CSV table of C-alpha atoms and ligand atoms in Angstrom, one decimal:
chain,number,residue,atom,x,y,z
A,1,UNK,CA,-0.1,-0.1,0.1
A,2,UNK,CA,1.3,3.3,-0.8
A,3,UNK,CA,0.1,6.9,-1.4
A,4,UNK,CA,-3.5,7.8,-1.1
A,5,UNK,CA,-5.0,7.4,-4.5
A,6,UNK,CA,-5.2,10.7,-6.4
A,7,UNK,CA,-9.1,10.4,-6.8
A,8,UNK,CA,-9.7,10.4,-3.0
A,9,UNK,CA,-7.2,13.2,-2.4
A,10,UNK,CA,-9.1,15.3,-4.4
A,11,UNK,CA,-12.5,14.7,-2.4
A,12,UNK,CA,-11.1,15.8,1.0
A,13,UNK,CA,-8.8,18.4,2.6
A,14,UNK,CA,-6.8,15.7,4.5
A,15,UNK,CA,-3.4,17.1,3.5
A,16,UNK,CA,-0.5,18.1,5.8
A,17,UNK,CA,0.5,21.6,4.4
A,18,UNK,CA,3.6,22.0,5.9
A,19,UNK,CA,6.8,21.1,4.0
A,20,UNK,CA,9.2,18.7,5.2
A,21,UNK,CA,11.8,21.5,5.8
A,22,UNK,CA,9.5,22.8,8.6
A,23,UNK,CA,8.8,19.6,10.3
A,24,UNK,CA,11.6,18.4,12.6
A,25,UNK,CA,11.7,15.6,15.4
A,26,UNK,CA,12.4,18.5,18.0
A,27,UNK,CA,9.2,20.2,17.3
A,28,UNK,CA,6.7,18.2,15.4
A,29,UNK,CA,6.3,14.9,17.0
A,30,UNK,CA,3.4,13.9,15.4
A,31,UNK,CA,4.3,14.7,11.7
A,32,UNK,CA,7.9,15.0,11.4
A,33,UNK,CA,8.2,11.5,9.8
A,34,UNK,CA,5.4,12.1,7.4
A,35,UNK,CA,6.6,12.1,3.6
A,36,UNK,CA,5.9,14.8,1.4
A,37,UNK,CA,4.1,12.8,-1.2
A,38,UNK,CA,1.6,11.4,1.4
A,39,UNK,CA,2.6,7.9,1.2
A,40,UNK,CA,2.4,5.6,3.9
A,41,UNK,CA,5.1,4.9,6.3
A,42,UNK,CA,5.9,1.2,6.7
A,43,UNK,CA,7.5,-0.4,9.5
A,44,UNK,CA,11.0,-0.3,8.2
A,45,UNK,CA,10.8,3.4,7.4
A,46,UNK,CA,9.2,4.0,10.7
A,47,UNK,CA,12.2,2.3,12.5
A,48,UNK,CA,14.7,4.1,10.5
A,49,UNK,CA,13.1,7.4,11.7
A,50,UNK,CA,13.5,6.4,15.3
A,51,UNK,CA,10.3,4.6,15.7
A,52,UNK,CA,9.2,2.5,18.6
A,53,UNK,CA,12.1,4.0,20.5
A,54,UNK,CA,9.6,5.6,23.0
A,55,UNK,CA,7.8,2.2,23.7
A,56,UNK,CA,11.2,0.4,24.0
A,57,UNK,CA,12.5,2.9,26.5
A,58,UNK,CA,9.1,2.7,28.5
A,59,UNK,CA,9.2,-1.0,28.8
A,60,UNK,CA,13.0,-1.2,29.7
A,61,UNK,CA,13.2,1.9,32.0
A,62,UNK,CA,9.7,2.7,33.6
A,63,UNK,CA,7.2,1.0,35.7
A,64,UNK,CA,3.4,1.5,34.7
A,65,UNK,CA,3.1,4.1,37.5
A,66,UNK,CA,6.2,6.1,36.0
A,67,UNK,CA,4.6,6.2,32.7
A,68,UNK,CA,1.3,7.7,34.3
A,69,UNK,CA,3.3,10.3,36.3
A,70,UNK,CA,5.2,11.3,33.2
A,71,UNK,CA,1.9,11.5,31.0
A,72,UNK,CA,0.5,13.7,33.9
A,73,UNK,CA,3.4,16.0,34.1
A,74,UNK,CA,3.4,16.5,30.4
A,75,UNK,CA,0.0,17.3,30.7
A,76,UNK,CA,-1.3,15.7,27.6
A,77,UNK,CA,-4.8,16.6,27.3
A,78,UNK,CA,-7.3,14.5,25.3
A,79,UNK,CA,-7.4,15.4,21.7
A,80,UNK,CA,-10.9,13.9,21.0
A,81,UNK,CA,-12.5,17.3,22.1
A,82,UNK,CA,-12.9,17.0,25.8
A,83,UNK,CA,-9.3,18.0,26.8
A,84,UNK,CA,-9.2,15.4,29.7
A,85,UNK,CA,-5.7,14.7,30.9
A,86,UNK,CA,-4.5,11.4,29.5
A,87,UNK,CA,-2.2,10.8,32.7
A,88,UNK,CA,-5.4,11.2,35.1
A,89,UNK,CA,-7.4,9.2,33.0
A,90,UNK,CA,-4.8,6.2,33.0
A,91,UNK,CA,-4.6,6.5,36.7
A,92,UNK,CA,-8.1,5.7,37.0
A,93,UNK,CA,-7.6,2.1,35.8
A,94,UNK,CA,-5.4,1.4,38.7
A,95,UNK,CA,-8.0,-0.4,40.7
A,96,UNK,CA,-7.7,-3.8,42.3
A,97,UNK,CA,-4.7,-6.3,42.0
A,98,UNK,CA,-5.9,-8.6,39.3
A,99,UNK,CA,-3.9,-8.6,36.1
A,100,UNK,CA,-4.4,-7.9,33.1
A,101,UNK,CA,-6.7,-5.0,34.1
A,102,UNK,CA,-8.9,-4.4,31.2
A,103,UNK,CA,-8.4,-2.6,27.5
A,104,UNK,CA,-7.0,0.2,25.8
A,105,UNK,CA,-9.5,1.4,23.0
A,106,UNK,CA,-8.4,3.9,20.4
A,107,UNK,CA,-11.4,6.0,19.5
A,108,UNK,CA,-10.8,6.4,15.6
A,109,UNK,CA,-14.5,6.9,14.9
A,110,UNK,CA,-13.7,10.5,13.7
A,111,UNK,CA,-17.2,11.9,12.5
A,112,UNK,CA,-17.3,15.2,13.9
A,113,UNK,CA,-18.3,17.5,11.1
A,114,UNK,CA,-15.2,19.4,9.5
A,115,UNK,CA,-12.7,17.0,11.3
A,116,UNK,CA,-10.1,15.0,9.5
A,117,UNK,CA,-7.1,15.0,11.5
A,118,UNK,CA,-7.1,11.5,12.9
A,119,UNK,CA,-7.5,10.1,9.4
A,120,UNK,CA,-4.0,11.6,8.4
A,121,UNK,CA,-2.4,10.0,11.3
A,122,UNK,CA,-4.2,6.6,10.6
A,123,UNK,CA,-3.6,6.6,7.0
A,124,UNK,CA,0.0,7.8,6.8
A,125,UNK,CA,1.5,6.7,10.2
A,126,UNK,CA,-0.3,3.9,11.6
A,127,UNK,CA,2.9,2.7,13.6
A,128,UNK,CA,2.9,5.8,15.7
A,129,UNK,CA,-0.6,4.9,16.9
A,130,UNK,CA,0.4,1.3,17.6
A,131,UNK,CA,3.4,2.6,19.5
A,132,UNK,CA,1.3,4.8,21.6
A,133,UNK,CA,-1.3,2.1,22.2
A,134,UNK,CA,1.7,-0.3,23.5
A,135,UNK,CA,2.7,2.5,26.0
A,136,UNK,CA,-1.0,3.0,27.1
A,137,UNK,CA,-1.5,-0.8,27.4
A,138,UNK,CA,1.8,-0.9,29.4
A,139,UNK,CA,0.7,1.9,31.8
A,140,UNK,CA,-2.7,0.5,32.3
A,141,UNK,CA,-1.5,-3.1,32.8
A,142,UNK,CA,-3.6,-4.3,29.8
A,143,UNK,CA,-3.1,-7.1,27.4
A,144,UNK,CA,-5.4,-6.1,24.6
A,145,UNK,CA,-6.1,-3.0,22.8
A,146,UNK,CA,-8.8,-2.2,20.1
A,147,UNK,CA,-8.9,0.3,17.4
A,148,UNK,CA,-12.5,1.3,16.8
A,149,UNK,CA,-12.4,2.8,13.3
A,150,UNK,CA,-14.9,4.6,11.4
A,151,UNK,CA,-16.4,2.5,8.7
A,152,UNK,CA,-16.1,5.0,6.0
A,153,UNK,CA,-12.2,5.2,6.4
A,154,UNK,CA,-11.4,2.4,4.1
A,155,UNK,CA,-7.8,3.5,3.3
A,156,UNK,CA,-7.1,3.9,7.1
A,157,UNK,CA,-8.5,0.4,7.8
A,158,UNK,CA,-6.2,-1.0,5.4
A,159,UNK,CA,-3.0,1.1,6.7
A,160,UNK,CA,-3.9,0.1,10.4
A,161,UNK,CA,-4.3,-3.7,9.4
A,162,UNK,CA,-1.1,-3.9,7.7
A,163,UNK,CA,0.8,-2.1,10.5
A,164,UNK,CA,-0.6,-4.6,13.1
A,165,UNK,CA,0.6,-7.4,11.0
A,166,UNK,CA,4.0,-5.9,10.5
A,167,UNK,CA,4.3,-5.1,14.2
A,168,UNK,CA,3.4,-8.6,15.1
A,169,UNK,CA,5.8,-10.1,12.6
A,170,UNK,CA,8.5,-7.9,14.2
A,171,UNK,CA,7.7,-8.8,17.8
A,172,UNK,CA,6.5,-5.5,18.6
A,173,UNK,CA,3.0,-7.0,19.3
A,174,UNK,CA,1.9,-10.1,20.9
A,175,UNK,CA,3.8,-12.1,23.5
A,176,UNK,CA,6.9,-10.6,25.1
A,177,UNK,CA,6.7,-7.3,23.1
A,178,UNK,CA,10.3,-6.3,22.1
A,179,UNK,CA,11.6,-9.1,24.4
A,180,UNK,CA,10.3,-7.1,27.5
A,181,UNK,CA,8.2,-9.8,29.1
A,182,UNK,CA,5.0,-7.5,28.4
A,183,UNK,CA,2.5,-9.2,26.4
A,184,UNK,CA,0.2,-6.8,24.3
A,185,UNK,CA,-2.0,-7.2,21.0
A,186,UNK,CA,-4.2,-5.0,19.0
A,187,UNK,CA,-7.3,-5.7,17.1
A,188,UNK,CA,-8.9,-3.6,14.4
A,189,UNK,CA,-12.8,-3.2,14.7
A,190,UNK,CA,-14.6,-1.2,12.2
A,191,UNK,CA,-17.8,0.5,13.2
A,192,UNK,CA,-21.2,0.9,11.4
A,193,UNK,CA,-20.3,4.6,10.6
A,194,UNK,CA,-22.4,6.2,13.4
A,195,UNK,CA,-21.4,9.4,14.9
A,196,UNK,CA,-22.7,8.2,18.3
A,197,UNK,CA,-20.2,5.3,18.2
A,198,UNK,CA,-17.7,7.9,18.8
A,199,UNK,CA,-19.0,8.7,22.5
A,200,UNK,CA,-16.9,6.6,24.6
A,201,UNK,CA,-19.5,4.3,26.3
A,202,UNK,CA,-21.7,3.7,23.1
A,203,UNK,CA,-18.2,2.9,21.4
A,204,UNK,CA,-17.8,0.4,24.2
A,205,UNK,CA,-21.4,-1.1,23.7
A,206,UNK,CA,-21.0,-1.3,20.0
A,207,UNK,CA,-17.7,-3.0,20.4
A,208,UNK,CA,-19.5,-5.6,22.7
A,209,UNK,CA,-22.0,-6.2,20.0
A,210,UNK,CA,-24.7,-4.2,21.5
A,211,UNK,CA,-26.9,-1.3,20.1
A,212,UNK,CA,-24.6,2.0,20.3
A,213,UNK,CA,-26.4,3.6,23.1
A,214,UNK,CA,-24.4,5.5,25.7
A,215,UNK,CA,-24.2,4.2,29.0
A,216,UNK,CA,-24.8,5.7,32.3
A,217,UNK,CA,-21.8,7.3,34.0
A,218,UNK,CA,-20.7,6.3,36.8
A,219,UNK,CA,-19.2,3.7,36.5
A,220,UNK,CA,-16.7,5.4,34.2
A,221,UNK,CA,-15.0,3.3,31.7
A,222,UNK,CA,-11.8,3.6,33.8
A,223,UNK,CA,-13.6,1.7,36.5
A,224,UNK,CA,-15.9,-0.6,34.6
A,225,UNK,CA,-15.8,-0.6,30.8
A,226,UNK,CA,-15.5,-3.1,27.9
A,227,UNK,CA,-16.7,-6.4,29.2
A,228,UNK,CA,-17.0,-4.8,32.7
A,229,UNK,CA,-13.1,-4.4,33.0
A,230,UNK,CA,-11.1,-1.2,33.6
A,231,UNK,CA,-10.9,0.5,30.1
A,232,UNK,CA,-9.0,3.4,28.7
A,233,UNK,CA,-10.7,5.3,25.7
A,234,UNK,CA,-8.4,7.7,24.0
A,235,UNK,CA,-8.4,9.5,20.8
A,236,UNK,CA,-6.1,8.7,18.1
A,237,UNK,CA,-4.1,12.0,18.2
A,238,UNK,CA,-3.9,11.7,22.0
A,239,UNK,CA,-2.3,8.2,21.7
A,240,UNK,CA,0.0,9.3,19.1
A,241,UNK,CA,1.5,11.9,21.5
A,242,UNK,CA,2.8,9.3,24.1
A,243,UNK,CA,5.8,8.0,22.1
A,244,UNK,CA,7.6,11.5,22.0
A,245,UNK,CA,6.6,12.2,25.8
A,246,UNK,CA,8.2,9.0,26.7
A,247,UNK,CA,11.1,9.4,24.5
A,248,UNK,CA,12.0,13.0,25.2
A,249,UNK,CA,10.2,13.7,28.7
A,250,UNK,CA,7.4,15.6,30.2
A,251,UNK,CA,9.6,19.0,30.4
A,252,UNK,CA,10.5,19.0,26.4
A,253,UNK,CA,6.9,18.1,25.8
A,254,UNK,CA,5.6,21.0,27.9
A,255,UNK,CA,8.2,23.4,26.1
A,256,UNK,CA,6.6,22.5,22.7
A,257,UNK,CA,3.8,25.0,23.2
A,258,UNK,CA,6.3,27.7,23.5
A,259,UNK,CA,4.4,29.7,26.2
A,260,UNK,CA,1.6,30.1,23.9
A,261,UNK,CA,-0.5,28.0,26.2
A,262,UNK,CA,-0.4,26.3,29.7
A,263,UNK,CA,-1.2,23.0,27.7
A,264,UNK,CA,1.7,21.0,26.5
A,265,UNK,CA,2.7,19.8,23.2
A,266,UNK,CA,1.6,20.5,19.7
A,267,UNK,CA,-1.9,20.1,18.1
A,268,UNK,CA,-2.9,19.0,14.7
A,269,UNK,CA,-4.9,21.9,13.7
A,270,UNK,CA,-6.9,22.3,10.5
A,271,UNK,CA,-9.3,24.5,8.5
A,272,UNK,CA,-12.1,23.7,6.0
A,273,UNK,CA,-14.5,26.3,4.3
A,274,UNK,CA,-14.0,28.9,1.8
A,275,UNK,CA,-10.2,29.6,2.3
A,276,UNK,CA,-7.4,29.2,-0.4
A,277,UNK,CA,-5.8,26.2,1.0
A,278,UNK,CA,-7.7,24.0,3.2
A,279,UNK,CA,-5.5,21.4,5.1
A,280,UNK,CA,-3.8,20.4,8.5
A,281,UNK,CA,-0.8,21.9,10.2
A,282,UNK,CA,1.0,20.5,13.3
A,283,UNK,CA,1.6,23.8,15.3
A,284,UNK,CA,2.3,24.7,19.1
A,285,UNK,CA,-0.8,24.2,21.0
A,286,UNK,CA,-2.2,27.5,21.8
A,287,UNK,CA,-1.6,28.9,18.1
A,288,UNK,CA,-4.2,31.5,17.3
A,289,UNK,CA,-7.1,30.9,14.7
A,290,UNK,CA,-5.7,33.8,12.7
A,291,UNK,CA,-2.4,32.1,12.3
A,292,UNK,CA,-4.2,29.1,11.0
A,293,UNK,CA,-6.3,31.1,8.6
A,294,UNK,CA,-3.2,32.8,7.3
A,295,UNK,CA,-1.3,29.6,6.8
A,296,UNK,CA,-4.4,28.6,4.7
A,297,UNK,CA,-3.9,31.5,2.5
A,298,UNK,CA,-6.8,33.3,4.1
A,299,UNK,CA,-10.4,33.5,2.7
A,300,UNK,CA,-11.0,32.9,-0.9
A,301,UNK,CA,-10.8,36.1,-3.1
A,302,UNK,CA,-14.3,37.7,-3.0
A,303,UNK,CA,-15.1,36.3,0.4
A,304,UNK,CA,-14.7,37.9,3.9
A,305,UNK,CA,-14.9,36.1,7.1
A,306,UNK,CA,-18.4,36.1,8.9
A,307,UNK,CA,-17.9,33.4,11.6
A,308,UNK,CA,-16.2,30.2,12.4
A,309,UNK,CA,-16.6,27.1,14.2
A,310,UNK,CA,-13.1,26.4,16.4
A,311,UNK,CA,-13.3,22.7,16.4
A,312,UNK,CA,-16.0,20.8,14.7
A,313,UNK,CA,-19.8,21.2,14.3
A,314,UNK,CA,-20.6,20.5,18.0
A,315,UNK,CA,-18.7,23.9,19.2
A,316,UNK,CA,-19.9,27.3,19.3
A,317,UNK,CA,-19.6,30.0,16.4
A,318,UNK,CA,-17.2,32.6,17.1
A,319,UNK,CA,-16.5,35.8,15.3
A,320,UNK,CA,-13.6,37.5,13.4
A,321,UNK,CA,-12.5,39.4,16.7
A,322,UNK,CA,-11.9,36.0,18.2
A,323,UNK,CA,-9.3,34.9,15.8
A,324,UNK,CA,-6.5,36.3,18.1
A,325,UNK,CA,-7.4,33.9,21.0
A,326,UNK,CA,-5.2,31.1,21.9
A,327,UNK,CA,-6.5,27.8,20.3
A,328,UNK,CA,-6.5,25.8,23.3
A,329,UNK,CA,-9.1,24.1,25.7
A,330,UNK,CA,-9.4,26.7,28.5
A,331,UNK,CA,-9.1,29.8,26.3
A,332,UNK,CA,-11.7,29.0,23.7
A,333,UNK,CA,-13.8,27.8,26.7
A,334,UNK,CA,-14.0,31.3,28.0
A,335,UNK,CA,-15.7,32.7,25.0
A,336,UNK,CA,-18.9,30.6,24.8
A,337,UNK,CA,-17.4,27.8,22.6
A,338,UNK,CA,-15.0,25.0,22.9
A,339,UNK,CA,-11.8,24.3,21.1
A,340,UNK,CA,-13.1,20.7,20.3
A,341,UNK,CA,-10.9,19.0,17.7
A,342,UNK,CA,-9.3,22.2,16.7
A,343,UNK,CA,-10.2,22.0,13.1
A,344,UNK,CA,-11.7,25.3,12.3
A,345,UNK,CA,-14.4,25.7,9.7
A,346,UNK,CA,-15.0,29.3,8.4
A,347,UNK,CA,-18.2,30.8,7.2
A,348,UNK,CA,-17.9,33.6,4.5
A,349,UNK,CA,-20.0,36.7,4.7
A,350,UNK,CA,-21.7,35.3,1.4
A,351,UNK,CA,-22.8,32.2,3.1
A,352,UNK,CA,-26.0,31.6,5.1
A,353,UNK,CA,-25.4,30.8,8.7
A,354,UNK,CA,-29.0,29.7,8.9
A,355,UNK,CA,-28.5,27.0,6.2
A,356,UNK,CA,-25.3,25.8,7.6
A,357,UNK,CA,-26.9,25.4,11.0
A,358,UNK,CA,-29.6,23.6,9.6
A,359,UNK,CA,-27.4,21.4,8.1
A,360,UNK,CA,-25.7,20.6,11.2
A,361,UNK,CA,-28.8,20.1,13.2
A,362,UNK,CA,-30.0,17.8,10.5
A,363,UNK,CA,-26.8,15.7,11.2
A,364,UNK,CA,-27.2,15.8,14.8
A,365,UNK,CA,-30.8,14.8,14.7
A,366,UNK,CA,-30.2,12.0,12.2
A,367,UNK,CA,-27.5,10.5,14.6
A,368,UNK,CA,-29.3,10.9,17.7
A,369,UNK,CA,-29.5,7.4,19.4
A,370,UNK,CA,-33.0,8.2,20.5
A,371,UNK,CA,-32.7,7.8,24.3
A,372,UNK,CA,-33.4,11.2,25.7
A,373,UNK,CA,-36.5,13.3,24.8
A,374,UNK,CA,-34.7,16.5,24.2
A,375,UNK,CA,-32.5,14.9,21.8
A,376,UNK,CA,-34.9,12.4,20.0
A,377,UNK,CA,-37.7,14.8,19.7
A,378,UNK,CA,-36.2,18.3,20.1
A,379,UNK,CA,-33.5,18.1,17.4
A,380,UNK,CA,-36.0,17.2,14.7
A,381,UNK,CA,-38.4,19.9,15.7
A,382,UNK,CA,-35.4,22.3,15.7
A,383,UNK,CA,-34.6,21.2,11.9
A,384,UNK,CA,-38.2,21.9,11.0
A,385,UNK,CA,-38.0,25.5,12.3
A,386,UNK,CA,-34.8,26.3,10.9
A,387,UNK,CA,-36.1,24.9,7.7
A,388,UNK,CA,-38.9,27.3,7.7
A,389,UNK,CA,-36.7,30.2,8.5
A,390,UNK,CA,-34.4,29.2,6.0
A,391,UNK,CA,-37.3,29.6,3.3
A,392,UNK,CA,-38.2,32.9,4.7
A,393,UNK,CA,-41.4,31.3,6.3
A,394,UNK,CA,-40.4,31.3,9.8
A,395,UNK,CA,-43.2,32.5,12.4
A,396,UNK,CA,-43.1,35.1,15.2
A,397,UNK,CA,-42.0,33.1,18.4
A,398,UNK,CA,-39.7,30.5,16.4
A,399,UNK,CA,-36.5,32.1,17.9
A,400,UNK,CA,-37.9,31.9,21.5
A,401,UNK,CA,-38.8,28.1,20.7
A,402,UNK,CA,-35.3,27.6,19.4
A,403,UNK,CA,-33.8,29.3,22.3
A,404,UNK,CA,-35.8,26.8,24.6
A,405,UNK,CA,-34.5,23.8,22.6
A,406,UNK,CA,-30.9,25.2,23.1
A,407,UNK,CA,-31.7,25.2,27.0
A,408,UNK,CA,-33.2,21.7,26.8
A,409,UNK,CA,-30.4,20.2,24.8
A,410,UNK,CA,-27.8,21.7,27.2
A,411,UNK,CA,-25.5,20.2,29.7
A,412,UNK,CA,-27.1,18.0,32.3
A,413,UNK,CA,-30.4,17.4,30.6
A,414,UNK,CA,-29.5,14.1,28.6
A,415,UNK,CA,-27.6,10.9,28.9
A,416,UNK,CA,-24.6,12.1,26.9
A,417,UNK,CA,-22.8,15.1,25.5
A,418,UNK,CA,-24.3,14.5,22.1
A,419,UNK,CA,-27.4,16.9,22.6
A,420,UNK,CA,-25.1,19.8,24.3
A,421,UNK,CA,-22.8,19.5,21.4
A,422,UNK,CA,-25.9,20.1,19.1
A,423,UNK,CA,-27.1,23.0,21.4
A,424,UNK,CA,-23.6,24.7,21.2
A,425,UNK,CA,-23.7,25.9,17.6
A,426,UNK,CA,-27.6,26.6,17.9
A,427,UNK,CA,-27.3,28.8,21.1
A,428,UNK,CA,-24.2,30.7,19.7
A,429,UNK,CA,-25.9,31.5,16.3
A,430,UNK,CA,-28.9,32.8,17.9
A,431,UNK,CA,-26.4,35.0,20.2
A,432,UNK,CA,-24.3,36.3,17.5
A,433,UNK,CA,-26.9,36.4,14.4
A,434,UNK,CA,-30.2,37.0,15.7
A,435,UNK,CA,-30.9,39.4,12.9
A,436,UNK,CA,-30.3,36.5,10.4
A,437,UNK,CA,-33.1,34.5,12.1
A,438,UNK,CA,-35.5,37.5,12.1
A,439,UNK,CA,-34.9,37.9,8.6
A,440,UNK,CA,-36.4,34.6,8.0
A,441,UNK,CA,-39.6,35.2,9.9
A,442,UNK,CA,-42.4,36.4,7.7
A,443,UNK,CA,-45.4,35.1,9.4
A,444,UNK,CA,-47.4,36.0,12.6
A,445,UNK,CA,-47.4,33.7,15.6
A,446,UNK,CA,-49.2,30.5,15.1
A,447,UNK,CA,-52.7,30.5,16.4
A,448,UNK,CA,-52.6,28.5,19.6
A,449,UNK,CA,-55.3,25.6,19.2
A,450,UNK,CA,-58.0,27.5,17.6
A,451,UNK,CA,-60.2,24.6,18.0
A,452,UNK,CA,-59.2,23.0,21.4
A,453,UNK,CA,-59.6,19.3,21.7
A,454,UNK,CA,-62.9,18.6,23.5
A,455,UNK,CA,-62.7,17.1,26.8
A,456,UNK,CA,-62.9,13.4,26.7
A,457,UNK,CA,-61.3,13.0,23.3
A,458,UNK,CA,-57.5,13.3,24.4
B,501,FMN,C1,-21.5,12.3,20.2
B,501,FMN,C2,-20.0,12.3,20.4
B,501,FMN,C3,-19.2,11.8,19.5
B,501,FMN,C4,-17.9,11.6,19.7
B,501,FMN,N1,-16.9,11.2,18.8
B,501,FMN,C5,-15.6,11.1,19.1
B,501,FMN,C6,-14.8,10.8,17.9
B,501,FMN,O1,-15.2,10.3,16.8
B,501,FMN,N2,-13.5,10.6,18.4
B,501,FMN,C7,-13.0,10.8,19.6
B,501,FMN,O2,-11.9,10.6,19.8
B,501,FMN,N3,-13.9,11.3,20.5
B,501,FMN,C8,-15.0,11.4,20.4
B,501,FMN,N4,-16.0,11.7,21.4
B,501,FMN,C9,-15.5,11.9,22.7
B,501,FMN,C10,-15.3,10.6,23.3
B,501,FMN,O3,-16.6,10.3,24.2
B,501,FMN,C11,-14.2,10.8,24.5
B,501,FMN,O4,-14.3,11.7,25.2
B,501,FMN,C12,-12.9,10.6,23.8
B,501,FMN,O5,-12.7,9.6,22.9
B,501,FMN,C13,-11.7,10.4,24.8
B,501,FMN,O6,-10.5,10.6,24.3
B,501,FMN,P1,-9.5,11.7,24.7
B,501,FMN,O7,-9.5,11.9,26.3
B,501,FMN,O8,-8.0,11.1,24.3
B,501,FMN,O9,-9.8,12.9,24.1
B,501,FMN,C14,-17.4,11.9,21.1
B,501,FMN,C15,-18.2,12.4,22.0
B,501,FMN,C16,-19.6,12.5,21.8
B,501,FMN,C17,-20.5,12.9,22.6
B,502,SF4,S1,-28.2,12.8,24.1
B,502,SF4,FE1,-29.0,11.9,22.3
B,502,SF4,S2,-27.4,10.8,21.6
B,502,SF4,FE2,-27.0,11.1,23.6
B,502,SF4,S3,-28.0,9.4,24.8
B,502,SF4,FE3,-29.4,11.0,24.6
B,502,SF4,S4,-30.7,10.7,22.8
B,502,SF4,FE4,-28.8,9.4,22.8
C-alpha cells in the first residue's frame, strides 16, 4: 500500500500543508516523519526514523506508575475534544490487583463534522498509533487494545491492519513485546459509521456487539468499561503523543507549546471552508485561529470571514474578533465555545449561517441514538423550524422556541454530550446572528389551538 489514490485526495482536505523542511523531530512529534508525497510510512521506514524508541524505552526503563506520572506531568490533554488529562485518565484504571486489568480502546470514529485529523495519522503513520497504544497498554496493565475505526475510513483500515501485521511479525505486538516480557496485542474493529459510536461508552457497547447507546456514568470506563473491565478510551491523536513524551520527557513536551498555552505539546490544527488552501498543520498548542487562517492563505478571493467554528460541528460559533485567541481548551472555553477537535470551519459573509446551522442540526438529529427526549424529539423540531426560517417562512415566536430547545439540549439534561454538542452551534448562532433569524420570519405567531380538543377525546 502506498500513497492515497489521487481520486480520493481530491475529495477531502486531509493534507498536511507543511513542507518537510519545517517539520523536525524536536518540534513536530506527530508529523516529522511524514513524507511529502503522503505515502504511508511502513515499519522499516518508521524504525529508521527512530520509531518504537519511545515504547522500548518505556518497557525497559519505567514502571507503569512512572509512565502515568510522566504523562500527567507532560499534561497531555485528550485530543478527542474534551481535553481531559490522559495521565489522570490512565491513573483511574489502577484499581484492584488482578492482572491484566482491562482494555485500551483507540477512538478512531472521527465523524465530527469538519474534522479530518485522525485520518491523516491513521492512513500515513499507523505505527505511531500502535506505539502509543503499547505505551498506554503497559501503563494500564492491559493485554489487549482495539482500534475502533469509522467504517468509511477504508484506506485507514487497510493501513492500520497492515501495520498491526507488520508489528506482530517484528515482535512488537503479541507475547513478549520487544523482548520485554510484556504481552500486548491489538485488534482492528470497524464500526457501522455512526457518530454516536464515537461517544466513549456507546463505542464500548458497539464493540461488545450491542446497540450503540451511551451508558450511564458512573461507572466510568476507567472503573468498568469493555466487558466490565477497567478500560481506557483515548483519541488517535492523544495516543500518538505518548511515544515522544516517553522518549524525550515531560519537560520537553511542555516546552513545545512555547508559552502560547499552559497546555503542553503541539496540536494537529486544520481548516475547511472557503479558504485558499484547506488542510492540516502541526503547530504549538495555543496557536491563534488567525495564524491557522493565514497559513491557509486566508479567505478565498471575494469572501470575507463572517464567523467560524473552532473545532467541529459541536462547538459554538465565534466571530472574526476572536481570531487572536489562543486555540486551546481553556481559552476558547471562556468565549462561549470549545476548542473541540481544533479543526476550524470558516463561514463567508456570502454564506448563510441559517443554512449551515440547519445542515448541522439535521446531522445531529439523524445521529441521535433516540434515548433522551430533548435529543430525539427536540432536534427534529429544531430542524423543522430552521428549515422554515431558511425558506423565509418562519413565524413569530420561532426564535424563542429555538432558544428553549438550546436550553433543553444543554448540559445535564441528557444521557450523553451529543445533545449539548448540538446545542452549542444553535445557542451561539442565535446569540451572534439574531438578525439573520429575524430576516427569515415572515408569518405572525401560529394561532394556539383555535379549536381546542374537546374534553374526553384526548
Ligand atoms: C456524540 C459524540 C461523538 C464523539 N466522537 C468522538 C470521536 O469520533 N473521536 C474521539 O476521539 N472522541 C469522540 N468523542 C469523545 C469521546 O466520548 C471521548 O471523550 C474521547 O474519545 C476520549 O479521548 P481523549 O481523552 O483522548 O480525547 C465523542 C463524544 C460524543 C458525545
Ligand atoms: S443525548 Fe442523544 S445521543 Fe446522547 S444518549 Fe441522549 S438521545 Fe442518545
